[in-house]
């Protein structure tokens, strides 16, 4: 949704890097680019004007002139101001002291109210509540049927006493106000603690729509009125939001279709213009593509700073704790990482949702957006098919998989042999890394981690571990290789003759002790011990 805006702002901040002091011209140029980026993203003009004025005032103030890094300070200011126009802080549902809590959904037709009712119901059920959906939209064809299907998929109760209309040629019948009122009574009788009332919408604003919404509000006296708005409608979002604010007086905003390719100006305009917070966001078509709206996290996403907190929350929600404990024990016991474990970890990652969405939450992911867009979500399915086509013995000991076995696995999983080869190669790299970490050596080559190539690696050796560049001449390279092997052989012979060691690393003349090899657990049986 915010890709274009994010790219424009990131490019603007690059021009400030490396400057020890920002002049007024630098600040004006930056504010001008930010203003253009927001206007191109369909943010309302009054919002852009106030936003740019606050940034300029703060950027020219003492907090930037006295900062050690002025460019980072400007980014910090923009981040804080973005959070402010998005609502400032996370706003959660206000629950009634005496259940049930009544939540009314309002908005134009096509904004996604009915689907969002199911998403909200499933989300609340996951929070430990017992919600019920009330079908008070009796004017849109098949709206009641749609709500019943969505409620069944979400696993929540639904109250739909009236079938509504089945085609646009039927005249609306039934009283939506009475259905809403009876729905609250039904929830109270069946001990549901939350009622979600789905109301009718229109293709445009009219007096009849507003009057019906106002009548339903008066009848059920909701604790929350959520205005559902399509995040893709652009500049018209402000006018629509103002009309519903005057007609229904909503308490919060829900942004739907936030996964679209529109420019996202509605999200940055509604909260600032109406003074009502954005409370939830719908980020996809699935019932699980729904999340609490955090202004600080959304601002970080727009500025390409990532959203690691949401990523962690998704992992905690979907990760199998028993499987994690099993892997932790296996890791601690230094048992070998197998293809069964590899498959299990891939399945755990798939439970978290779209790989593209998860990777885009990482800081700096915007620069890899093109590669991420080309990523095939079905790759995990192909990996699972390949591993499932192996025998149990092959999964535990992949080294036995020769050419004929690879051809059989490829036929069984419906892929090319090259894909099987690629998977085994990637698994081999993962297995080496896991062995290194289990042995306490850290991740090889990872900065800040113990192990070769990291900050905790050994500093001894010629050129601090850097290998001598190989010659481009094949004859000369072969000569250098022979000389290196001769030096190693001479060093080993000298060490053996001096009595300082043996081929197994023990002292000369001592009995060989297999425990000194730090072998994986259970390997002693192969040594006759």
XYZ file of C-alpha atoms in Angstrom:
529
model
C 0.000 0.000 0.000
C 2.682 2.507 1.031
C 5.412 1.327 -1.358
C 5.499 4.498 -3.457
C 5.427 6.813 -0.440
C 8.074 4.751 1.343
C 10.405 4.847 -1.670
C 10.010 8.622 -2.074
C 10.710 9.352 1.594
C 13.688 6.970 1.715
C 15.208 8.620 -1.370
C 14.697 12.044 0.219
C 16.557 11.108 3.399
C 19.494 9.699 1.416
C 20.310 13.237 0.290
C 20.882 14.265 3.931
C 23.390 11.563 4.793
C 26.925 12.609 5.558
C 26.043 16.236 6.296
C 27.391 17.442 9.621
C 25.114 20.459 9.628
C 21.863 21.178 7.803
C 21.315 24.593 6.281
C 17.906 26.186 5.894
C 18.080 25.360 2.173
C 18.656 21.678 2.991
C 15.636 21.637 5.297
C 13.425 23.446 2.769
C 14.416 21.024 0.011
C 13.678 18.037 2.251
C 10.293 19.404 3.373
C 9.412 20.167 -0.253
C 10.104 16.571 -1.288
C 8.126 15.214 1.672
C 5.187 17.467 0.718
C 5.275 16.209 -2.884
C 5.494 12.586 -1.757
C 2.445 12.941 0.508
C 0.379 14.738 -2.148
C 1.258 12.042 -4.683
C 0.050 9.470 -2.137
C -3.409 11.149 -2.077
C -3.046 12.530 1.445
C -5.517 15.361 2.069
C -4.078 18.820 1.340
C -4.801 20.306 4.829
C -3.070 17.337 6.445
C -0.021 17.749 4.187
C 0.171 21.480 4.881
C 0.125 21.066 8.672
C 2.491 18.080 8.549
C 5.095 19.911 6.441
C 4.874 23.042 8.624
C 5.533 21.062 11.829
C 8.488 19.221 10.307
C 10.064 22.455 9.039
C 9.617 24.149 12.396
C 11.209 21.276 14.300
C 13.960 20.695 11.726
C 15.090 24.312 11.946
C 14.919 24.255 15.744
C 17.497 23.468 18.376
C 16.801 19.709 18.445
C 18.411 19.286 14.995
C 21.087 21.981 15.122
C 22.477 20.486 18.331
C 22.208 16.840 17.255
C 25.285 14.714 16.614
C 23.695 13.351 13.439
C 21.280 15.909 11.923
C 20.012 13.617 9.140
C 18.983 10.893 11.605
C 17.352 13.532 13.777
C 15.218 14.669 10.817
C 14.158 11.058 10.182
C 13.222 10.800 13.869
C 11.100 13.961 13.580
C 9.295 12.675 10.482
C 8.682 9.341 12.242
C 7.154 11.081 15.271
C 4.951 13.332 13.128
C 3.759 10.350 11.071
C 2.763 8.621 14.297
C 0.851 11.753 15.320
C -1.262 11.963 12.141
C -1.915 8.209 12.299
C -3.448 8.607 15.744
C -0.499 8.910 18.121
C -0.982 5.729 20.142
C -2.668 2.358 19.869
C -6.369 2.531 20.680
C -7.987 -0.690 21.913
C -11.653 -1.653 22.159
C -13.580 -0.303 25.120
C -15.488 -3.192 26.643
C -18.771 -2.660 28.488
C -18.767 -3.059 32.264
C -21.958 -5.114 31.955
C -21.793 -7.483 28.939
C -22.558 -7.713 26.136
C -20.304 -5.137 24.498
C -22.063 -3.865 21.331
C -19.927 -2.995 18.296
C -21.653 -1.407 15.296
C -20.031 -1.395 11.834
C -20.810 1.486 9.439
C -19.524 2.490 6.024
C -20.196 2.586 2.306
C -21.185 -0.476 0.302
C -18.126 -2.340 -0.952
C -15.854 -1.189 1.880
C -15.742 -4.734 3.260
C -17.961 -4.498 6.357
C -19.407 -8.031 6.159
C -16.038 -9.739 5.688
C -14.562 -7.526 8.384
C -17.318 -8.606 10.800
C -16.064 -12.189 10.428
C -12.422 -11.137 10.825
C -13.198 -9.112 13.941
C -15.278 -11.978 15.355
C -12.476 -14.493 14.830
C -9.899 -12.093 16.288
C -12.048 -11.506 19.395
C -12.638 -15.243 19.766
C -8.867 -15.683 19.782
C -8.734 -13.132 22.596
C -10.984 -15.341 24.728
C -14.349 -13.671 23.984
C -17.599 -15.211 22.760
C -18.827 -12.931 19.931
C -22.027 -13.139 17.902
C -22.596 -11.504 14.497
C -25.943 -9.814 13.776
C -27.102 -9.597 10.140
C -28.785 -6.185 10.014
C -27.954 -5.537 6.331
C -31.238 -6.484 4.661
C -30.796 -4.339 1.541
C -27.743 -5.699 -0.275
C -28.422 -8.914 -2.234
C -27.168 -12.014 -0.374
C -25.615 -9.927 2.420
C -27.204 -12.137 5.084
C -26.032 -15.318 3.353
C -22.517 -13.914 3.057
C -22.414 -13.086 6.773
C -23.594 -16.618 7.644
C -20.838 -18.150 5.485
C -18.188 -15.844 6.958
C -19.368 -16.591 10.513
C -19.162 -20.349 9.866
C -15.609 -20.013 8.517
C -14.631 -17.873 11.509
C -16.207 -20.317 13.955
C -18.473 -17.738 15.619
C -22.225 -17.547 16.184
C -24.548 -15.550 13.922
C -28.052 -14.129 14.416
C -29.927 -13.842 11.117
C -33.731 -14.041 11.579
C -34.459 -12.392 8.230
C -33.051 -13.750 4.924
C -32.783 -10.322 3.292
C -33.047 -10.031 -0.490
C -31.518 -12.443 -2.999
C -31.310 -10.165 -6.070
C -31.254 -6.485 -6.916
C -34.748 -6.745 -8.419
C -36.368 -7.540 -5.055
C -37.704 -4.794 -2.840
C -36.071 -4.691 0.611
C -38.272 -6.052 3.372
C -37.788 -6.431 7.085
C -36.781 -3.947 9.761
C -32.964 -3.737 10.290
C -33.461 -1.710 13.481
C -35.601 -4.477 15.013
C -33.075 -7.140 13.901
C -30.245 -5.235 15.576
C -32.249 -4.775 18.794
C -33.281 -8.448 18.872
C -29.674 -9.471 18.181
C -28.501 -7.768 21.364
C -31.287 -9.509 23.317
C -30.250 -12.838 21.761
C -26.627 -12.261 22.827
C -27.717 -11.487 26.367
C -29.882 -14.632 26.507
C -27.156 -16.899 25.018
C -24.404 -15.330 27.179
C -22.356 -13.876 24.326
C -20.153 -11.099 25.700
C -19.690 -9.195 22.373
C -22.225 -8.308 19.646
C -21.037 -7.198 16.185
C -23.820 -5.543 14.170
C -23.326 -5.550 10.385
C -25.309 -2.639 8.871
C -26.264 -1.725 5.314
C -24.245 0.579 3.085
C -24.800 2.548 -0.093
C -22.766 3.192 -3.211
C -22.794 6.859 -2.209
C -23.802 9.094 0.658
C -27.530 9.783 1.076
C -29.955 10.813 3.795
C -31.720 7.420 3.947
C -28.442 5.604 4.681
C -27.500 7.997 7.459
C -30.972 7.904 8.994
C -30.992 4.098 9.106
C -27.525 4.015 10.679
C -28.559 6.637 13.236
C -31.732 4.668 14.088
C -29.739 1.445 14.641
C -27.303 3.331 16.838
C -30.143 4.737 18.933
C -31.758 1.288 19.249
C -28.718 -0.721 20.385
C -26.699 2.057 22.099
C -23.323 0.627 20.937
C -20.154 0.872 23.000
C -18.105 1.240 19.809
C -19.102 2.474 16.344
C -16.424 1.471 13.842
C -16.306 3.284 10.510
C -15.019 0.849 7.871
C -13.312 2.668 5.005
C -11.673 1.368 1.855
C -8.021 2.449 2.028
C -7.942 2.654 -1.785
C -10.528 5.439 -2.329
C -7.951 8.240 -2.139
C -8.916 11.886 -1.603
C -12.647 11.079 -1.273
C -11.878 9.348 2.032
C -11.954 12.685 3.848
C -15.415 13.681 2.592
C -16.850 10.240 3.347
C -15.350 10.216 6.834
C -16.717 13.680 7.624
C -20.216 12.678 6.462
C -20.282 9.579 8.667
C -18.839 11.548 11.574
C -21.738 13.981 11.392
C -24.382 11.314 10.699
C -23.331 8.461 12.994
C -20.563 9.916 15.179
C -18.251 6.907 14.988
C -15.672 6.209 17.706
C -12.953 4.523 15.627
C -11.806 3.741 12.095
C -11.050 0.395 10.445
C -8.938 0.454 7.282
C -9.829 -2.325 4.833
C -7.912 -3.476 1.724
C -4.624 -2.237 3.127
C -2.878 -4.859 0.999
C -3.901 -3.127 -2.236
C -1.629 -1.245 -4.604
C -3.224 2.184 -4.089
C -1.164 5.002 -2.655
C -2.536 4.864 0.893
C -3.483 8.491 1.450
C -6.725 7.555 3.231
C -4.808 6.000 6.114
C -2.823 9.187 6.636
C -5.842 11.504 6.295
C -8.827 10.054 8.161
C -7.415 10.016 11.692
C -6.036 13.555 11.371
C -9.165 15.077 9.785
C -11.794 13.422 12.013
C -9.832 13.175 15.243
C -10.936 9.520 15.542
C -8.217 6.873 15.879
C -7.540 4.081 13.406
C -8.149 0.961 15.507
C -7.845 -1.998 13.122
C -6.459 -2.789 9.684
C -7.501 -5.477 7.217
C -4.396 -6.611 5.330
C -5.706 -9.346 3.009
C -8.608 -11.518 1.934
C -8.144 -14.283 4.532
C -9.928 -14.178 7.884
C -6.548 -14.092 9.634
C -5.394 -11.035 7.652
C -6.520 -8.666 10.379
C -4.500 -6.811 12.966
C -4.658 -4.172 15.649
C -3.455 -0.859 14.229
C -0.279 0.482 15.838
C 0.587 4.033 14.616
C 4.239 3.700 15.627
C 4.680 0.423 13.747
C 2.894 1.713 10.647
C 5.113 4.812 10.641
C 8.169 2.537 10.843
C 6.907 0.526 7.861
C 6.388 3.679 5.797
C 9.937 4.851 6.565
C 11.355 1.367 5.759
C 12.415 0.807 9.374
C 10.566 -2.497 9.527
C 8.002 -3.842 11.958
C 9.824 -6.472 13.974
C 7.363 -6.344 16.900
C 4.437 -7.454 14.714
C 6.658 -10.171 13.238
C 7.466 -11.447 16.744
C 3.793 -11.396 17.736
C 2.853 -13.443 14.659
C 5.592 -15.955 15.455
C 4.460 -16.303 19.081
C 0.851 -16.798 17.976
C 1.518 -19.450 15.331
C 4.686 -21.212 16.537
C 4.250 -24.686 18.009
C 5.787 -24.521 21.500
C 6.200 -28.307 21.765
C 8.047 -28.399 18.450
C 10.233 -25.484 19.546
C 11.058 -27.281 22.816
C 11.915 -30.482 20.913
C 14.261 -28.596 18.602
C 15.861 -26.781 21.545
C 16.548 -30.112 23.307
C 17.956 -31.600 20.128
C 20.148 -28.538 19.702
C 21.401 -28.757 23.289
C 22.168 -32.484 22.934
C 24.146 -31.740 19.745
C 22.054 -34.195 17.736
C 22.321 -33.830 13.983
C 19.875 -31.627 12.075
C 17.877 -33.847 9.680
C 15.602 -33.279 6.708
C 12.621 -34.094 8.970
C 13.641 -31.156 11.176
C 14.174 -29.011 8.086
C 10.658 -29.786 6.863
C 9.190 -29.144 10.307
C 10.803 -25.698 10.478
C 9.530 -24.815 6.991
C 5.996 -25.780 8.033
C 6.263 -23.629 11.165
C 7.243 -20.644 9.030
C 4.318 -21.263 6.674
C 1.894 -21.094 9.602
C 2.929 -17.480 10.159
C 1.373 -16.444 6.834
C 2.714 -14.949 3.643
C 6.496 -15.051 3.351
C 6.443 -11.828 1.324
C 4.570 -9.963 4.054
C 6.907 -11.260 6.750
C 10.052 -10.379 4.839
C 8.717 -6.888 4.049
C 8.459 -6.283 7.808
C 12.239 -6.518 8.105
C 14.170 -3.215 8.302
C 15.548 -2.125 4.926
C 13.379 -4.614 3.011
C 12.276 -1.972 0.493
C 15.570 -2.195 -1.378
C 14.848 -5.893 -2.038
C 11.187 -5.378 -2.967
C 11.656 -6.447 -6.585
C 13.272 -9.745 -5.550
C 10.579 -10.325 -2.916
C 7.818 -9.723 -5.461
C 9.293 -12.486 -7.607
C 9.325 -14.938 -4.682
C 6.989 -17.888 -5.256
C 4.908 -18.657 -2.152
C 4.501 -22.247 -3.396
C 8.211 -22.943 -2.909
C 7.524 -24.366 0.567
C 4.955 -26.749 -0.949
C 7.566 -27.978 -3.422
C 10.096 -28.472 -0.616
C 7.544 -30.493 1.363
C 6.739 -32.647 -1.683
C 10.437 -33.390 -2.242
C 11.071 -34.372 1.387
C 7.871 -36.463 1.533
C 9.116 -38.396 -1.521
C 12.185 -39.573 0.403
C 12.353 -42.724 2.513
C 12.716 -42.298 6.313
C 16.332 -43.428 6.057
C 17.102 -40.883 3.329
C 15.698 -38.056 5.465
C 18.014 -38.972 8.342
C 21.081 -39.733 6.204
C 20.867 -37.557 3.048
C 24.442 -38.496 2.045
C 23.165 -41.819 0.720
C 21.000 -40.053 -1.868
C 22.835 -40.852 -5.092
C 21.859 -40.110 -8.680
C 19.251 -42.856 -9.046
C 17.641 -41.938 -5.719
C 17.493 -38.274 -6.753
C 15.779 -39.228 -10.020
C 13.224 -41.320 -8.077
C 12.578 -38.458 -5.603
C 12.141 -35.996 -8.480
C 9.566 -38.265 -10.156
C 7.711 -38.803 -6.885
C 7.460 -35.067 -6.130
C 6.811 -33.914 -9.701
C 9.886 -31.669 -9.945
C 13.136 -31.645 -11.911
C 16.243 -33.348 -10.547
C 17.925 -29.919 -10.422
C 15.381 -28.817 -7.785
C 16.183 -31.868 -5.674
C 19.893 -31.070 -6.016
C 19.259 -27.450 -5.001
C 17.282 -28.484 -1.918
C 19.976 -30.936 -0.782
C 22.640 -28.275 -1.274
C 20.690 -25.713 0.793
C 20.027 -28.331 3.453
C 23.741 -29.173 3.608
C 24.553 -25.517 4.282
C 21.867 -25.329 6.975
C 23.160 -28.547 8.564
C 26.719 -27.190 8.703
C 25.524 -23.999 10.339
C 23.485 -25.927 12.924
C 26.465 -28.154 13.766
C 28.674 -25.109 14.213
C 26.153 -23.405 16.492
C 25.519 -26.592 18.525
C 29.247 -26.925 19.103
C 29.318 -23.390 20.544
C 31.125 -21.823 17.614
C 28.410 -19.373 16.672
C 27.188 -18.678 13.144
C 30.081 -18.775 10.653
C 30.741 -15.407 9.073
C 27.992 -13.627 11.051
C 29.232 -10.249 12.420
C 28.971 -10.022 16.174
C 28.691 -13.794 16.619
C 31.490 -16.098 17.780
C 33.067 -18.073 14.989
C 35.238 -17.586 11.901
C 34.507 -14.296 10.181
C 32.609 -12.871 13.160
C 33.818 -10.369 15.758
C 34.375 -13.233 18.187
C 36.554 -15.215 15.756
C 40.218 -15.938 16.218
C 42.596 -13.100 15.464
C 45.597 -15.369 15.059
C 47.070 -16.521 11.797
C 48.503 -14.766 8.787
C 46.609 -11.675 7.617
C 44.010 -12.316 10.391
C 42.499 -15.364 8.748
C 42.435 -13.972 5.212
C 43.415 -16.446 2.527
C 46.031 -15.632 -0.023
C 44.491 -14.813 -3.406
C 44.698 -17.674 -5.856
C 46.582 -17.240 -9.097
C 44.629 -17.006 -12.337
C 47.251 -19.177 -14.069
C 46.216 -22.893 -13.770
C 49.797 -24.169 -13.801
C 50.896 -21.649 -11.196
C 47.801 -22.385 -9.048
C 48.581 -26.102 -9.126
C 52.197 -25.387 -8.116
C 51.002 -23.220 -5.183
C 48.637 -25.993 -4.096
C 51.453 -28.583 -4.123
C 53.707 -26.265 -2.112
C 50.969 -25.681 0.478
C 50.369 -29.434 0.865
C 54.106 -30.019 1.251
C 54.306 -27.359 4.002
C 51.385 -28.945 5.882
C 52.935 -32.417 5.604
C 56.273 -31.116 6.854
C 54.629 -29.347 9.771
C 52.735 -32.523 10.746
C 55.869 -34.654 10.563
C 57.857 -32.164 12.623
C 55.143 -32.089 15.294
C 54.949 -35.896 15.450
C 58.755 -36.286 15.715
C 58.981 -33.682 18.481
C 56.412 -35.624 20.554
C 54.045 -32.660 20.774
C 51.000 -34.355 19.309
C 49.509 -37.164 17.262
C 47.232 -37.493 14.315
C 44.187 -37.523 16.626
C 45.229 -34.437 18.558
C 46.362 -36.313 21.675
C 49.841 -36.434 23.161
C 52.336 -38.822 21.595
C 52.280 -42.250 23.202
C 48.962 -41.684 24.973
C 45.873 -43.893 24.553
C 43.332 -42.406 22.143
C 40.285 -40.892 23.919
C 37.235 -40.527 21.600
C 35.647 -37.898 23.922
C 38.344 -35.459 22.876
C 36.855 -35.353 19.356
C 33.632 -33.661 20.548
C 31.569 -36.100 18.491
C 27.732 -35.892 18.291
C 25.817 -37.681 21.036
C 25.370 -41.411 20.386
C 28.360 -41.668 18.010
C 30.459 -43.636 20.549
C 28.758 -46.916 19.573
C 30.493 -46.780 16.197
C 33.913 -46.618 17.905
C 33.363 -49.795 19.931
C 33.103 -47.871 23.198
